[in-house]
Coordinates of C-alpha atoms and ligand atoms in Angstrom, one line a residue:
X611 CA -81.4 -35.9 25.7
X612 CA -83.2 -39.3 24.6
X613 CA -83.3 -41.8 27.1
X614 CA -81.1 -44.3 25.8
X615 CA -78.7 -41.7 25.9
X616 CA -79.4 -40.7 29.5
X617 CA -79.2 -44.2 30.8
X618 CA -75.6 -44.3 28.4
X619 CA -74.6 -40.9 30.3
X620 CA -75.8 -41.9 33.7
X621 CA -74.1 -45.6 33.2
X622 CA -70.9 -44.0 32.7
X623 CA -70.6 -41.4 35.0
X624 CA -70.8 -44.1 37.7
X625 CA -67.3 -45.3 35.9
X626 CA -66.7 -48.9 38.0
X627 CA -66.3 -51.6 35.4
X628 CA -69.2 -53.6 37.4
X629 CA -72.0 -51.2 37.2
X630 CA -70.7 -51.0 33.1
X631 CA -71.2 -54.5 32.6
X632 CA -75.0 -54.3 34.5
X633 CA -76.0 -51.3 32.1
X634 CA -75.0 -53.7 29.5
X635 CA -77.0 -53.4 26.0
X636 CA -75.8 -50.5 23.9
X637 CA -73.5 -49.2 26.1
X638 CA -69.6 -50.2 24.5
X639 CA -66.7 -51.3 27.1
X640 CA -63.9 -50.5 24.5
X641 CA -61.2 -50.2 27.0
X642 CA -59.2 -46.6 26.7
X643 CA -56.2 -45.8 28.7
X644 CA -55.6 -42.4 27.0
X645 CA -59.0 -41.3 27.7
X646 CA -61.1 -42.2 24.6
X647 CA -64.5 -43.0 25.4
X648 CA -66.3 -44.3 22.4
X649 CA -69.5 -44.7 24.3
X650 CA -69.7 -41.3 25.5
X651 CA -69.2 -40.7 22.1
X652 CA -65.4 -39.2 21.9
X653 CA -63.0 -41.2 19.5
X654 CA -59.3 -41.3 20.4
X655 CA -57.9 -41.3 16.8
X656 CA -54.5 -42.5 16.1
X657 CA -52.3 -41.4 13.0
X658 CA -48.8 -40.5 12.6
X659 CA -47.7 -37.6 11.4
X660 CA -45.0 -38.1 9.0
X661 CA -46.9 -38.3 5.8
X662 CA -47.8 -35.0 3.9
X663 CA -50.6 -34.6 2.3
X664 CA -52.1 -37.2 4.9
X665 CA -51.1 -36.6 8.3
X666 CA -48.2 -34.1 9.2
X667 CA -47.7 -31.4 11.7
X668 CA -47.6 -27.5 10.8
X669 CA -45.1 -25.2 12.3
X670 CA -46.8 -24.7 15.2
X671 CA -47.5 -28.1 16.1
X672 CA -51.0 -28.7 15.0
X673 CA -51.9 -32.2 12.8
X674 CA -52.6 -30.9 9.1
X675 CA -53.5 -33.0 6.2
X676 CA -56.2 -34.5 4.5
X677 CA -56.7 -37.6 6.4
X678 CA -57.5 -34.7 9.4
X679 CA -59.5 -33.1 8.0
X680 CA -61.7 -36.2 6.7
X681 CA -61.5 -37.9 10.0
X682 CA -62.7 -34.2 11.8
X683 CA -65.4 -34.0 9.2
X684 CA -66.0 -37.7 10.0
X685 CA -66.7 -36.7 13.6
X686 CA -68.8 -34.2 13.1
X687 CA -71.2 -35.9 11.0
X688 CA -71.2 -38.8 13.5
X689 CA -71.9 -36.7 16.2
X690 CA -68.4 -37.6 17.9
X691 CA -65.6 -35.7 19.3
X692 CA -62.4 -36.7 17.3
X693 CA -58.7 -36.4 19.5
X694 CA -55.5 -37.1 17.8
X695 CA -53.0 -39.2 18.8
X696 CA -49.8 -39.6 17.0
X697 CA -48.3 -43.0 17.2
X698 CA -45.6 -44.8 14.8
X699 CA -47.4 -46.1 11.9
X700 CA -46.5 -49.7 13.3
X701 CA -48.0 -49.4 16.8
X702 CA -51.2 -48.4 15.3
X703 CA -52.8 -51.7 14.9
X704 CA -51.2 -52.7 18.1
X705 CA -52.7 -50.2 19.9
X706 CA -56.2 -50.6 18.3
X707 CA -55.8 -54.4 19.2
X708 CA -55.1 -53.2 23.1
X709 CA -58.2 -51.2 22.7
X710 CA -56.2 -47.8 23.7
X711 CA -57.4 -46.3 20.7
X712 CA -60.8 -46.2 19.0
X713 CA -59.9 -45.6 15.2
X714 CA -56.2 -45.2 13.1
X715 CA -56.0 -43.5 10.4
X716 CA -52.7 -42.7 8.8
X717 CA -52.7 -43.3 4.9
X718 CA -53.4 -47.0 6.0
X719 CA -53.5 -49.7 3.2
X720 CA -56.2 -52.0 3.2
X721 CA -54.8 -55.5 3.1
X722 CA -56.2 -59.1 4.2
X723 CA -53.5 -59.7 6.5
X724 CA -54.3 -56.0 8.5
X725 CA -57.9 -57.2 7.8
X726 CA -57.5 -60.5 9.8
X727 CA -56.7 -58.1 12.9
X728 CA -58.5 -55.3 12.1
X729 CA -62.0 -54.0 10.6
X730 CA -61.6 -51.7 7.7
X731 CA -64.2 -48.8 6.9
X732 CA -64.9 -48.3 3.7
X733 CA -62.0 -47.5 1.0
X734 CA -61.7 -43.6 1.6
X735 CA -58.6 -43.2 -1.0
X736 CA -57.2 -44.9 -4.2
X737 CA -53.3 -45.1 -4.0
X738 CA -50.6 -47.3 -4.6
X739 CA -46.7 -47.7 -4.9
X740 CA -44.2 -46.0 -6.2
X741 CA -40.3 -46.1 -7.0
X742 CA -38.2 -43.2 -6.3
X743 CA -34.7 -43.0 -7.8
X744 CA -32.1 -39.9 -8.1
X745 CA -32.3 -37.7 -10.9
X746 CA -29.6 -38.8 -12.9
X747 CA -30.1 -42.7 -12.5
X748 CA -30.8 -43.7 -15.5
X749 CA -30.3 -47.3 -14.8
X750 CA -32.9 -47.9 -12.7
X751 CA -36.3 -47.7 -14.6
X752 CA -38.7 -50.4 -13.4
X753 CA -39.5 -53.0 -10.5
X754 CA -37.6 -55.3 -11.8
X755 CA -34.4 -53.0 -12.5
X756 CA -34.4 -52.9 -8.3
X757 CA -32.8 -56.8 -8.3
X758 CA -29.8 -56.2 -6.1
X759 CA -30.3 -52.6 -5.0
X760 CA -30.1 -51.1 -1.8
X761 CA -33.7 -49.6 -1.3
X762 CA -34.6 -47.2 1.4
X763 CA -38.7 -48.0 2.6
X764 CA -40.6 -47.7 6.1
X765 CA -40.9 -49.8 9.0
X766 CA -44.1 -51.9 8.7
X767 CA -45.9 -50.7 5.6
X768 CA -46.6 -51.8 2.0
X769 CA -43.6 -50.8 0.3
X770 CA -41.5 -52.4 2.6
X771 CA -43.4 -55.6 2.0
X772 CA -43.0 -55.2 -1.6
X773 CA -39.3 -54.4 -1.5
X774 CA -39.3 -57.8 0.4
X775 CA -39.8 -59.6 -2.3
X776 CA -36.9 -57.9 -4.7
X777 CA -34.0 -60.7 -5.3
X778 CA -30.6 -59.6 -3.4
X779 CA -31.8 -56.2 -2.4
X780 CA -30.6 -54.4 0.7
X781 CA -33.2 -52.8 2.5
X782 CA -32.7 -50.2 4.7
X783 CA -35.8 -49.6 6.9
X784 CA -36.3 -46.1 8.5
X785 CA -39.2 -45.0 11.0
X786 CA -40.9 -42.4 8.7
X787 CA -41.0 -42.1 4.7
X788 CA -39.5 -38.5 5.0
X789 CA -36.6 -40.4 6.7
X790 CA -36.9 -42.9 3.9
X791 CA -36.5 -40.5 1.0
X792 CA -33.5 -38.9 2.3
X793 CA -31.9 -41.3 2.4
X794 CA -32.0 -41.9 -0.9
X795 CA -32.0 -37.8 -1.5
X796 CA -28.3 -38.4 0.4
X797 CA -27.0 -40.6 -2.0
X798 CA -27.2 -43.7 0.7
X799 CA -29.9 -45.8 -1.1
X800 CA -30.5 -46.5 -5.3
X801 CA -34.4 -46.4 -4.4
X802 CA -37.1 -45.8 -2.3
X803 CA -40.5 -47.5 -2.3
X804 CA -43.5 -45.7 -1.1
X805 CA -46.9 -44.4 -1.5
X806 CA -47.1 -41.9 -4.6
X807 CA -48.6 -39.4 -3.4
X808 CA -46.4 -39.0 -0.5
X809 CA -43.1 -39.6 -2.7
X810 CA -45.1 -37.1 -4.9
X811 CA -45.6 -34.2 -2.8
X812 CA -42.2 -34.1 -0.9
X813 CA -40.8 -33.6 -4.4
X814 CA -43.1 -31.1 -5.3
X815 CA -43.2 -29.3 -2.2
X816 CA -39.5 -29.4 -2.2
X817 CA -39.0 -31.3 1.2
X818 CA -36.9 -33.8 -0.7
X819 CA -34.4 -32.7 -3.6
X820 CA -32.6 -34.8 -6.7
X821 CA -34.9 -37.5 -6.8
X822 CA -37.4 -38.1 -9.1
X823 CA -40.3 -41.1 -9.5
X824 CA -40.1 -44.1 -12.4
X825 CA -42.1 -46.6 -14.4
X826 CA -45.8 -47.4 -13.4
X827 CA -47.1 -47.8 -10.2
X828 CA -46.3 -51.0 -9.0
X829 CA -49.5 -51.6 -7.1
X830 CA -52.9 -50.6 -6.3
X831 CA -54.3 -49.4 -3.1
X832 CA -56.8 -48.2 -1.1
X833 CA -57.0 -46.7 2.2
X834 CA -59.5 -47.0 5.1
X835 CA -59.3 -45.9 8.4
X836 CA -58.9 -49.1 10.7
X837 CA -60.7 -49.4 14.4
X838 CA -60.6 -53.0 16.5
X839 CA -62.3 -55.9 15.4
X840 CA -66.0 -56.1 15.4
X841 CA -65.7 -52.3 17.4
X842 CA -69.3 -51.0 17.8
X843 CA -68.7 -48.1 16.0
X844 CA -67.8 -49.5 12.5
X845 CA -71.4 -48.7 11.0
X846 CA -71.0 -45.2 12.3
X847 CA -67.8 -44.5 10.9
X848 CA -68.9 -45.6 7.3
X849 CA -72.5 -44.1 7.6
X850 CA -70.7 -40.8 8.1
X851 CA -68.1 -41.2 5.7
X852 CA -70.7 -42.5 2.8
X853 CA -72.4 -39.7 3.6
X854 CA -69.5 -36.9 3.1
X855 CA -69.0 -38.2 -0.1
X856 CA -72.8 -38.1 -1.1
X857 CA -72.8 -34.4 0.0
X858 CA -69.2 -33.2 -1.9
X859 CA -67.3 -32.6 1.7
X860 CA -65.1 -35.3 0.5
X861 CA -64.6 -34.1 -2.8
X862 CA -63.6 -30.7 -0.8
X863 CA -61.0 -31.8 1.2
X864 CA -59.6 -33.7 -2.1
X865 CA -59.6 -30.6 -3.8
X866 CA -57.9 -28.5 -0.9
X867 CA -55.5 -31.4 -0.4
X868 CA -54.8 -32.6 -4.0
X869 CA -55.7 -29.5 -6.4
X870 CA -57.6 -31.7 -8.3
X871 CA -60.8 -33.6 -8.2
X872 CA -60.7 -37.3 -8.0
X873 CA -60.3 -39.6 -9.8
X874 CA -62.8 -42.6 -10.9
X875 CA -65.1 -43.8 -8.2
X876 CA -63.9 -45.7 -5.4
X877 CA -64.9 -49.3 -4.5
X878 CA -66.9 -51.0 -1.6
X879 CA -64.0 -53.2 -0.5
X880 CA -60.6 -52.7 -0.7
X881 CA -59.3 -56.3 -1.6
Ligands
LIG1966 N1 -50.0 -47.1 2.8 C1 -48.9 -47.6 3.4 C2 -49.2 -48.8 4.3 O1 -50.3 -48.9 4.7 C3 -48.0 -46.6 4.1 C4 -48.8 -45.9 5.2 C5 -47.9 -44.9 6.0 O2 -46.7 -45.0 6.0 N2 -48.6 -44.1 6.7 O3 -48.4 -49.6 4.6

């Protein structure tokens, strides 16, 4: 054990906020009520689970997808221990600002206004928006064919942002895109706007039936797996993750998770 690390070890193990604060230096204070403890290098990673390929749950309960299996591969090559915590996608940046959480990722969308309460690691996926319709609309072709629509979107992401801006549309807001696409699978909504490759894959896995995707994508995105402002393990996180990319891990998990290899290269920022 190197010293530094002692001292970090030894710091810790005394546990009384006082005796943190007079080992000061590298040793990082992020607050964890769950039990994450960044500093003694264990990362309390919050995602939630209702997004396939991302982040969803297998039959037996375990978190599957390939925003797991980055963010484990992440840990690793940081030297970390990664634990899971599912949360709904809008208390994630909540509960990064509270400091109960070390890192999110959950098929996040890097924006400026996330970015102005957040830090971003680097982009980790290119993405972007989608309209769902049924399969025998033939009306509805395009963004701007939405004007006056009921469209079906969840709680505190993208698409429902973007569905904001549609002239006399009803939006019906659900808690999870599965939920979202039902309800326009049930003949309750005329669209649904979410992330392709989710919209995607519940089609060609056959969660969702009758609906099928129009027109172009209406924006693009890119994901990055958010932690608190200025958190002291940023540079970690993106060392690591530059690195799985250099050495073909990432490409892995993209093939496991997509079938195919991806596409173009991704850039430093995300806006
Ligand atoms: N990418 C979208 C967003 O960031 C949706 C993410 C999600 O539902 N997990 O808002």
């Amino acid at each position: 054990m190197k010293r530094s690390q002692f001292i970090r070890n030894a710091c810790l193990s005394l546990g009384a906020a006082v005796v943190l604060a007079a080992c000061g230096g590298g040793v990082s204070t992020t607050p964890s009520a769950d039990g994450g403890d960044a500093a003694a290098g264990l990362w309390l990673v919050g995602t939630e689970p209702a997004f396939p390929p991302f982040e969803s749950q297998d039959a037996s309960g375990e978190l599957v997808g390939f925003d797991i299996d980055l963010m484990k591969a992440i840990g690793e090559q940081a030297g970390v221990e990664v634990q899971f915590e599912s949360l709904p996608f809008d208390g994630l940046i909540p509960a990064l600002q509270a400091g109960t959480i070390e890192a999110a990722i959950s098929g996040m969308t890097i924006t400026e206004e996330r970015a102005q309460t957040v830090d971003f690691s680097r982009p980790y996926f290119r993405a972007g928006l989608a309209i769902a319709v049924a399969e025998d609309d033939t009306e509805t072709t395009s963004f701007e064919s939405l004007e006056g629509k009921t469209i079906a979107v969840q709680l505190g992401t993208t698409g429902a942002e973007m569905a904001g801006t549609i002239k006399d549309a009803k939006i019906s807001t659900f808690d999870s895109a599965p939920l979202a696409l039902q309800e326009l699978s049930n003949g309750n909504a005329d669209a649904v706007i979410n992330d392709a490759p989710v919209t995607l894959d519940a089609i060609s896995s056959g969660n969702i039936g009758g609906v099928k995707v129009v027109g172009e994508l209406i924006t693009e995105e890119f994901y990055g797996i958010a932690m608190p402002k200025d958190s002291p393990n940023l540079e970690a996180l993106n060392t690591a993750l530059v690195e799985l990319i250099e050495n073909g891990t990432y490409d892995a998990l993209y093939e496991k998770w997509f079938g195919t290899a991806p596409v173009g290269t991704l850039p430093e920022a995300g806006f």
